[in-house]
Amino acid sequence: RGSCASDSSDSVISTGSETDSQVYKVVLLGEHGVGKSSLARVFGGLEDAGHDCDEAGNTYDRSLVVDDEEASILLYDIWEQDNSQWLKEQCMRMGDAYIIVYSVTDKSSFEKASELRIQLRRARQSENIPIILVGNKSDLVRSREVSVDEGRACAVVFDCKFIETSASLHHNVHALFEGIVRQIRLRKDSKEE
Ligand code: GDP
Ligand code: MG
């Protein structure tokens, strides 16, 4: 969207090949009903996230500026597209980063999140893949079953970042995707050293 128009100093900053045009593939994982598609729609700029258009699967393409640098994200909301094992394995392999979502109102979705983390570790053994654990539906205070501390502790065990969001209120959704971009950049930089 032309946000780099005034940036004429990139010959100094960039070392050549793959700087700005990099597209990061981010995959949403999590049990049915936790709010993956809602988060994806907010990210994609389709504002009425409360509207349930339950299509099978979607991919969203968006650029955002994080720490003065543009990043492009391809967000895949395809985990539940069909029930084939093939697709699930594909999902586990294709991502540059993962968002594992549970609902703070659903303990079993929280337990499922741990399972997914383990599966992911198994599929991508030696790789240090950025993961953010997301406790969604933080607006539903009265029906909360998973505390912030439990979520945080889980993220420590699984060596990933943690954030609580509300897709309905758009709370922390932007912060989530900024966080993903920062994680990807961090791990890339440490690899290139
Ligand atoms: P998915 O199966 O993981 O894709 O979940 P959906 O995005 O389809 O959401 C499942 C249901 O939870 C829908 O009725 C959403 O409107 C609702 N939902 C999603 N996110 C939130 C949230 O942050 N707060 C509340 N209160 N409801 C949400
Ligand atoms: Mg969905």
PDB file of C-alpha atoms and ligand atoms in Angstrom:
ATOM      1  CA  ARG A   1       0.000   0.000   0.000  1.00  0.00           C
ATOM      2  CA  GLY A   2       2.824   2.339  -0.820  1.00  0.00           C
ATOM      3  CA  SER A   3       3.902   2.975   2.731  1.00  0.00           C
ATOM      4  CA  CYS A   4       7.562   2.795   1.781  1.00  0.00           C
ATOM      5  CA  ALA A   5       7.349   5.580  -0.763  1.00  0.00           C
ATOM      6  CA  SER A   6       9.413   8.028   1.265  1.00  0.00           C
ATOM      7  CA  ASP A   7      11.940   5.435   2.278  1.00  0.00           C
ATOM      8  CA  SER A   8      14.895   6.095   0.050  1.00  0.00           C
ATOM      9  CA  SER A   9      17.531   4.785   2.388  1.00  0.00           C
ATOM     10  CA  ASP A  10      16.971   1.082   1.833  1.00  0.00           C
ATOM     11  CA  SER A  11      20.198   0.669  -0.102  1.00  0.00           C
ATOM     12  CA  VAL A  12      21.918   1.311   3.204  1.00  0.00           C
ATOM     13  CA  ILE A  13      19.652  -0.851   5.305  1.00  0.00           C
ATOM     14  CA  SER A  14      19.034  -3.878   3.158  1.00  0.00           C
ATOM     15  CA  THR A  15      21.758  -6.338   2.394  1.00  0.00           C
ATOM     16  CA  GLY A  16      20.212  -7.267  -0.889  1.00  0.00           C
ATOM     17  CA  SER A  17      18.042 -10.292  -1.369  1.00  0.00           C
ATOM     18  CA  GLU A  18      14.946 -11.014   0.681  1.00  0.00           C
ATOM     19  CA  THR A  19      14.140  -8.052   2.861  1.00  0.00           C
ATOM     20  CA  ASP A  20      10.771  -6.377   2.423  1.00  0.00           C
ATOM     21  CA  SER A  21       8.965  -8.616   0.001  1.00  0.00           C
ATOM     22  CA  GLN A  22       8.992 -11.567   2.391  1.00  0.00           C
ATOM     23  CA  VAL A  23       5.585 -13.122   2.949  1.00  0.00           C
ATOM     24  CA  TYR A  24       5.072 -15.000   6.196  1.00  0.00           C
ATOM     25  CA  LYS A  25       2.719 -17.957   6.283  1.00  0.00           C
ATOM     26  CA  VAL A  26       0.837 -18.075   9.556  1.00  0.00           C
ATOM     27  CA  VAL A  27      -1.462 -20.984  10.379  1.00  0.00           C
ATOM     28  CA  LEU A  28      -4.357 -20.941  12.855  1.00  0.00           C
ATOM     29  CA  LEU A  29      -4.789 -24.094  14.931  1.00  0.00           C
ATOM     30  CA  GLY A  30      -7.339 -24.937  17.605  1.00  0.00           C
ATOM     31  CA  GLU A  31     -10.505 -26.761  18.447  1.00  0.00           C
ATOM     32  CA  HIS A  32     -13.802 -26.014  16.732  1.00  0.00           C
ATOM     33  CA  GLY A  33     -15.588 -22.970  18.094  1.00  0.00           C
ATOM     34  CA  VAL A  34     -12.698 -21.247  19.853  1.00  0.00           C
ATOM     35  CA  GLY A  35     -12.781 -18.275  17.482  1.00  0.00           C
ATOM     36  CA  LYS A  36     -10.175 -18.965  14.794  1.00  0.00           C
ATOM     37  CA  SER A  37     -12.337 -17.736  11.954  1.00  0.00           C
ATOM     38  CA  SER A  38     -13.453 -14.724  13.968  1.00  0.00           C
ATOM     39  CA  LEU A  39      -9.844 -13.738  14.662  1.00  0.00           C
ATOM     40  CA  ALA A  40      -8.992 -14.288  11.003  1.00  0.00           C
ATOM     41  CA  ARG A  41     -11.831 -12.048   9.889  1.00  0.00           C
ATOM     42  CA  VAL A  42     -10.781  -9.266  12.225  1.00  0.00           C
ATOM     43  CA  PHE A  43      -7.252  -9.602  10.926  1.00  0.00           C
ATOM     44  CA  GLY A  44      -8.508  -9.575   7.346  1.00  0.00           C
ATOM     45  CA  GLY A  45     -10.362  -6.347   8.023  1.00  0.00           C
ATOM     46  CA  LEU A  46     -13.809  -7.848   7.677  1.00  0.00           C
ATOM     47  CA  GLU A  47     -15.052  -5.947  10.627  1.00  0.00           C
ATOM     48  CA  ASP A  48     -18.238  -7.750  11.557  1.00  0.00           C
ATOM     49  CA  ALA A  49     -16.509 -10.639  13.259  1.00  0.00           C
ATOM     50  CA  GLY A  50     -19.691 -11.453  15.115  1.00  0.00           C
ATOM     51  CA  HIS A  51     -21.309 -12.462  11.859  1.00  0.00           C
ATOM     52  CA  ASP A  52     -21.102 -16.208  11.391  1.00  0.00           C
ATOM     53  CA  CYS A  53     -20.452 -17.014   7.795  1.00  0.00           C
ATOM     54  CA  ASP A  54     -19.184 -20.508   8.283  1.00  0.00           C
ATOM     55  CA  GLU A  55     -17.273 -21.170   5.139  1.00  0.00           C
ATOM     56  CA  ALA A  56     -15.028 -24.171   5.097  1.00  0.00           C
ATOM     57  CA  GLY A  57     -11.722 -22.390   5.043  1.00  0.00           C
ATOM     58  CA  ASN A  58     -10.123 -19.122   4.166  1.00  0.00           C
ATOM     59  CA  THR A  59      -6.842 -17.449   3.576  1.00  0.00           C
ATOM     60  CA  TYR A  60      -6.226 -13.798   4.349  1.00  0.00           C
ATOM     61  CA  ASP A  61      -3.483 -11.680   2.893  1.00  0.00           C
ATOM     62  CA  ARG A  62      -2.482  -8.471   4.627  1.00  0.00           C
ATOM     63  CA  SER A  63       0.470  -6.192   5.122  1.00  0.00           C
ATOM     64  CA  LEU A  64       1.175  -4.440   8.352  1.00  0.00           C
ATOM     65  CA  VAL A  65       3.886  -2.161   9.568  1.00  0.00           C
ATOM     66  CA  VAL A  66       5.634  -3.399  12.678  1.00  0.00           C
ATOM     67  CA  ASP A  67       8.515  -1.453  14.201  1.00  0.00           C
ATOM     68  CA  ASP A  68       8.677   0.770  11.113  1.00  0.00           C
ATOM     69  CA  GLU A  69       9.070  -2.148   8.781  1.00  0.00           C
ATOM     70  CA  GLU A  70       6.441  -3.607   6.525  1.00  0.00           C
ATOM     71  CA  ALA A  71       5.567  -7.275   6.759  1.00  0.00           C
ATOM     72  CA  SER A  72       3.150  -9.363   4.736  1.00  0.00           C
ATOM     73  CA  ILE A  73       1.190 -12.126   6.348  1.00  0.00           C
ATOM     74  CA  LEU A  74      -0.713 -14.905   4.673  1.00  0.00           C
ATOM     75  CA  LEU A  75      -3.072 -16.173   7.335  1.00  0.00           C
ATOM     76  CA  TYR A  76      -4.463 -19.680   6.871  1.00  0.00           C
ATOM     77  CA  ASP A  77      -7.771 -20.536   8.510  1.00  0.00           C
ATOM     78  CA  ILE A  78      -7.964 -24.016   7.018  1.00  0.00           C
ATOM     79  CA  TRP A  79      -7.401 -26.325   9.974  1.00  0.00           C
ATOM     80  CA  GLU A  80     -11.047 -27.439   9.950  1.00  0.00           C
ATOM     81  CA  GLN A  81     -11.554 -27.285   6.214  1.00  0.00           C
ATOM     82  CA  ASP A  82     -11.976 -31.028   5.968  1.00  0.00           C
ATOM     83  CA  ASN A  83     -11.200 -33.922   8.238  1.00  0.00           C
ATOM     84  CA  SER A  84      -8.416 -35.429   6.217  1.00  0.00           C
ATOM     85  CA  GLN A  85      -5.253 -36.378   7.984  1.00  0.00           C
ATOM     86  CA  TRP A  86      -3.431 -35.149   4.916  1.00  0.00           C
ATOM     87  CA  LEU A  87      -4.597 -31.572   5.415  1.00  0.00           C
ATOM     88  CA  LYS A  88      -3.685 -31.618   9.096  1.00  0.00           C
ATOM     89  CA  GLU A  89      -0.198 -32.820   8.287  1.00  0.00           C
ATOM     90  CA  GLN A  90       0.061 -30.226   5.563  1.00  0.00           C
ATOM     91  CA  CYS A  91      -0.883 -27.527   8.071  1.00  0.00           C
ATOM     92  CA  MET A  92       1.781 -28.713  10.472  1.00  0.00           C
ATOM     93  CA  ARG A  93       4.420 -28.433   7.773  1.00  0.00           C
ATOM     94  CA  MET A  94       3.569 -25.289   5.882  1.00  0.00           C
ATOM     95  CA  GLY A  95       3.656 -22.565   8.510  1.00  0.00           C
ATOM     96  CA  ASP A  96       6.395 -20.053   9.218  1.00  0.00           C
ATOM     97  CA  ALA A  97       4.548 -19.440  12.460  1.00  0.00           C
ATOM     98  CA  TYR A  98       1.524 -20.754  14.336  1.00  0.00           C
ATOM     99  CA  ILE A  99      -1.319 -19.337  16.344  1.00  0.00           C
ATOM    100  CA  ILE A 100      -2.752 -21.957  18.687  1.00  0.00           C
ATOM    101  CA  VAL A 101      -6.150 -20.787  19.871  1.00  0.00           C
ATOM    102  CA  TYR A 102      -8.256 -21.958  22.773  1.00  0.00           C
ATOM    103  CA  SER A 103     -11.288 -20.394  24.383  1.00  0.00           C
ATOM    104  CA  VAL A 104     -10.945 -19.168  27.956  1.00  0.00           C
ATOM    105  CA  THR A 105     -14.521 -20.384  28.431  1.00  0.00           C
ATOM    106  CA  ASP A 106     -13.701 -23.957  27.455  1.00  0.00           C
ATOM    107  CA  LYS A 107     -11.231 -26.013  29.459  1.00  0.00           C
ATOM    108  CA  SER A 108     -11.163 -28.860  26.958  1.00  0.00           C
ATOM    109  CA  SER A 109     -10.100 -26.501  24.175  1.00  0.00           C
ATOM    110  CA  PHE A 110      -7.219 -25.465  26.456  1.00  0.00           C
ATOM    111  CA  GLU A 111      -6.181 -29.085  26.853  1.00  0.00           C
ATOM    112  CA  LYS A 112      -6.464 -29.530  23.106  1.00  0.00           C
ATOM    113  CA  ALA A 113      -4.089 -26.611  22.650  1.00  0.00           C
ATOM    114  CA  SER A 114      -1.412 -28.510  24.546  1.00  0.00           C
ATOM    115  CA  GLU A 115      -1.927 -31.509  22.313  1.00  0.00           C
ATOM    116  CA  LEU A 116      -1.529 -29.354  19.252  1.00  0.00           C
ATOM    117  CA  ARG A 117       1.681 -27.920  20.629  1.00  0.00           C
ATOM    118  CA  ILE A 118       3.056 -31.418  21.082  1.00  0.00           C
ATOM    119  CA  GLN A 119       1.992 -32.460  17.578  1.00  0.00           C
ATOM    120  CA  LEU A 120       3.666 -29.397  16.170  1.00  0.00           C
ATOM    121  CA  ARG A 121       6.877 -30.112  18.007  1.00  0.00           C
ATOM    122  CA  ARG A 122       6.836 -33.632  16.638  1.00  0.00           C
ATOM    123  CA  ALA A 123       6.211 -32.495  13.071  1.00  0.00           C
ATOM    124  CA  ARG A 124       8.910 -29.840  13.103  1.00  0.00           C
ATOM    125  CA  GLN A 125      11.451 -31.368  15.467  1.00  0.00           C
ATOM    126  CA  SER A 126      14.646 -29.444  15.025  1.00  0.00           C
ATOM    127  CA  GLU A 127      13.042 -26.194  13.949  1.00  0.00           C
ATOM    128  CA  ASN A 128      12.495 -23.349  16.317  1.00  0.00           C
ATOM    129  CA  ILE A 129       9.104 -22.252  15.046  1.00  0.00           C
ATOM    130  CA  PRO A 130       7.400 -19.157  16.422  1.00  0.00           C
ATOM    131  CA  ILE A 131       4.190 -19.994  18.209  1.00  0.00           C
ATOM    132  CA  ILE A 132       1.712 -17.829  20.037  1.00  0.00           C
ATOM    133  CA  LEU A 133      -0.775 -19.389  22.401  1.00  0.00           C
ATOM    134  CA  VAL A 134      -4.015 -17.429  22.325  1.00  0.00           C
ATOM    135  CA  GLY A 135      -6.758 -17.462  24.935  1.00  0.00           C
ATOM    136  CA  ASN A 136      -9.703 -16.041  23.031  1.00  0.00           C
ATOM    137  CA  LYS A 137     -13.117 -14.814  24.252  1.00  0.00           C
ATOM    138  CA  SER A 138     -11.638 -12.843  27.125  1.00  0.00           C
ATOM    139  CA  ASP A 139     -14.805 -10.732  27.074  1.00  0.00           C
ATOM    140  CA  LEU A 140     -16.872 -13.613  28.456  1.00  0.00           C
ATOM    141  CA  VAL A 141     -15.882 -12.941  32.042  1.00  0.00           C
ATOM    142  CA  ARG A 142     -18.654 -14.893  33.727  1.00  0.00           C
ATOM    143  CA  SER A 143     -18.120 -18.140  31.877  1.00  0.00           C
ATOM    144  CA  ARG A 144     -14.358 -18.200  32.135  1.00  0.00           C
ATOM    145  CA  GLU A 145     -12.869 -21.653  32.808  1.00  0.00           C
ATOM    146  CA  VAL A 146      -9.185 -20.958  32.190  1.00  0.00           C
ATOM    147  CA  SER A 147      -7.408 -18.231  34.140  1.00  0.00           C
ATOM    148  CA  VAL A 148      -4.826 -15.874  32.704  1.00  0.00           C
ATOM    149  CA  ASP A 149      -2.219 -17.492  34.946  1.00  0.00           C
ATOM    150  CA  GLU A 150      -2.989 -20.969  33.645  1.00  0.00           C
ATOM    151  CA  GLY A 151      -2.615 -19.734  30.086  1.00  0.00           C
ATOM    152  CA  ARG A 152       0.634 -17.987  30.874  1.00  0.00           C
ATOM    153  CA  ALA A 153       2.035 -21.020  32.682  1.00  0.00           C
ATOM    154  CA  CYS A 154       1.169 -23.246  29.762  1.00  0.00           C
ATOM    155  CA  ALA A 155       3.008 -20.943  27.389  1.00  0.00           C
ATOM    156  CA  VAL A 156       6.089 -21.093  29.599  1.00  0.00           C
ATOM    157  CA  VAL A 157       6.051 -24.889  29.545  1.00  0.00           C
ATOM    158  CA  PHE A 158       5.607 -24.927  25.801  1.00  0.00           C
ATOM    159  CA  ASP A 159       8.171 -22.236  25.191  1.00  0.00           C
ATOM    160  CA  CYS A 160       5.936 -19.882  23.301  1.00  0.00           C
ATOM    161  CA  LYS A 161       4.368 -16.457  23.621  1.00  0.00           C
ATOM    162  CA  PHE A 162       0.963 -15.906  25.148  1.00  0.00           C
ATOM    163  CA  ILE A 163      -1.827 -13.399  24.720  1.00  0.00           C
ATOM    164  CA  GLU A 164      -5.506 -13.187  25.564  1.00  0.00           C
ATOM    165  CA  THR A 165      -7.808 -11.757  22.918  1.00  0.00           C
ATOM    166  CA  SER A 166     -11.420 -10.985  22.233  1.00  0.00           C
ATOM    167  CA  ALA A 167     -12.298 -11.277  18.574  1.00  0.00           C
ATOM    168  CA  SER A 168     -15.724  -9.876  19.386  1.00  0.00           C
ATOM    169  CA  LEU A 169     -14.360  -6.700  20.927  1.00  0.00           C
ATOM    170  CA  HIS A 170     -11.276  -6.671  18.662  1.00  0.00           C
ATOM    171  CA  HIS A 171      -9.268  -6.593  21.846  1.00  0.00           C
ATOM    172  CA  ASN A 172      -5.586  -7.487  21.411  1.00  0.00           C
ATOM    173  CA  VAL A 173      -6.095  -8.844  17.907  1.00  0.00           C
ATOM    174  CA  HIS A 174      -3.750  -6.312  16.382  1.00  0.00           C
ATOM    175  CA  ALA A 175      -1.226  -6.936  19.145  1.00  0.00           C
ATOM    176  CA  LEU A 176      -1.424 -10.646  18.376  1.00  0.00           C
ATOM    177  CA  PHE A 177      -0.391 -10.183  14.772  1.00  0.00           C
ATOM    178  CA  GLU A 178       2.290  -7.666  15.627  1.00  0.00           C
ATOM    179  CA  GLY A 179       3.598 -10.229  18.080  1.00  0.00           C
ATOM    180  CA  ILE A 180       3.692 -12.893  15.412  1.00  0.00           C
ATOM    181  CA  VAL A 181       5.705 -10.682  13.076  1.00  0.00           C
ATOM    182  CA  ARG A 182       8.180  -9.843  15.851  1.00  0.00           C
ATOM    183  CA  GLN A 183       8.572 -13.515  16.734  1.00  0.00           C
ATOM    184  CA  ILE A 184       9.249 -14.492  13.161  1.00  0.00           C
ATOM    185  CA  ARG A 185      11.822 -11.723  12.768  1.00  0.00           C
ATOM    186  CA  LEU A 186      13.563 -12.614  16.013  1.00  0.00           C
ATOM    187  CA  ARG A 187      13.968 -16.264  15.149  1.00  0.00           C
ATOM    188  CA  LYS A 188      15.051 -15.457  11.612  1.00  0.00           C
ATOM    189  CA  ASP A 189      17.702 -13.052  12.849  1.00  0.00           C
ATOM    190  CA  SER A 190      19.089 -15.534  15.329  1.00  0.00           C
ATOM    191  CA  LYS A 191      19.293 -18.134  12.575  1.00  0.00           C
ATOM    192  CA  GLU A 192      21.212 -15.844  10.260  1.00  0.00           C
ATOM    193  CA  GLU A 193      23.803 -14.917  12.837  1.00  0.00           C
TER     194      GLU A 193
HETATM  195  P1  GDP B   1     -13.730 -21.414  14.947  1.00  0.00           P
HETATM  196  O1  GDP B   1     -14.542 -22.670  14.869  1.00  0.00           O
HETATM  197  O2  GDP B   1     -12.503 -21.618  15.778  1.00  0.00           O
HETATM  198  O3  GDP B   1     -13.425 -20.834  13.608  1.00  0.00           O
HETATM  199  O4  GDP B   1     -14.614 -20.349  15.753  1.00  0.00           O
HETATM  200  P2  GDP B   1     -15.535 -19.165  15.179  1.00  0.00           P
HETATM  201  O5  GDP B   1     -14.700 -18.009  14.794  1.00  0.00           O
HETATM  202  O6  GDP B   1     -16.451 -19.714  14.159  1.00  0.00           O
HETATM  203  O7  GDP B   1     -16.327 -18.753  16.504  1.00  0.00           O
HETATM  204  C1  GDP B   1     -17.188 -19.662  17.170  1.00  0.00           C
HETATM  205  C2  GDP B   1     -18.236 -18.870  17.934  1.00  0.00           C
HETATM  206  O8  GDP B   1     -17.629 -18.110  18.982  1.00  0.00           O
HETATM  207  C3  GDP B   1     -18.984 -17.875  17.065  1.00  0.00           C
HETATM  208  O9  GDP B   1     -20.325 -17.852  17.471  1.00  0.00           O
HETATM  209  C4  GDP B   1     -18.312 -16.556  17.375  1.00  0.00           C
HETATM  210  O10 GDP B   1     -19.165 -15.456  17.201  1.00  0.00           O
HETATM  211  C5  GDP B   1     -17.926 -16.734  18.825  1.00  0.00           C
HETATM  212  N1  GDP B   1     -16.735 -15.966  19.202  1.00  0.00           N
HETATM  213  C6  GDP B   1     -15.532 -15.952  18.563  1.00  0.00           C
HETATM  214  N2  GDP B   1     -14.657 -15.152  19.175  1.00  0.00           N
HETATM  215  C7  GDP B   1     -15.310 -14.619  20.246  1.00  0.00           C
HETATM  216  C8  GDP B   1     -14.930 -13.709  21.281  1.00  0.00           C
HETATM  217  O11 GDP B   1     -13.809 -13.207  21.367  1.00  0.00           O
HETATM  218  N3  GDP B   1     -15.893 -13.420  22.214  1.00  0.00           N
HETATM  219  C9  GDP B   1     -17.135 -13.949  22.165  1.00  0.00           C
HETATM  220  N4  GDP B   1     -17.994 -13.598  23.133  1.00  0.00           N
HETATM  221  N5  GDP B   1     -17.516 -14.808  21.210  1.00  0.00           N
HETATM  222  C10 GDP B   1     -16.627 -15.143  20.260  1.00  0.00           C
HETATM  223 MG    MG B   2     -13.761 -21.633  11.685  1.00  0.00          MG
END
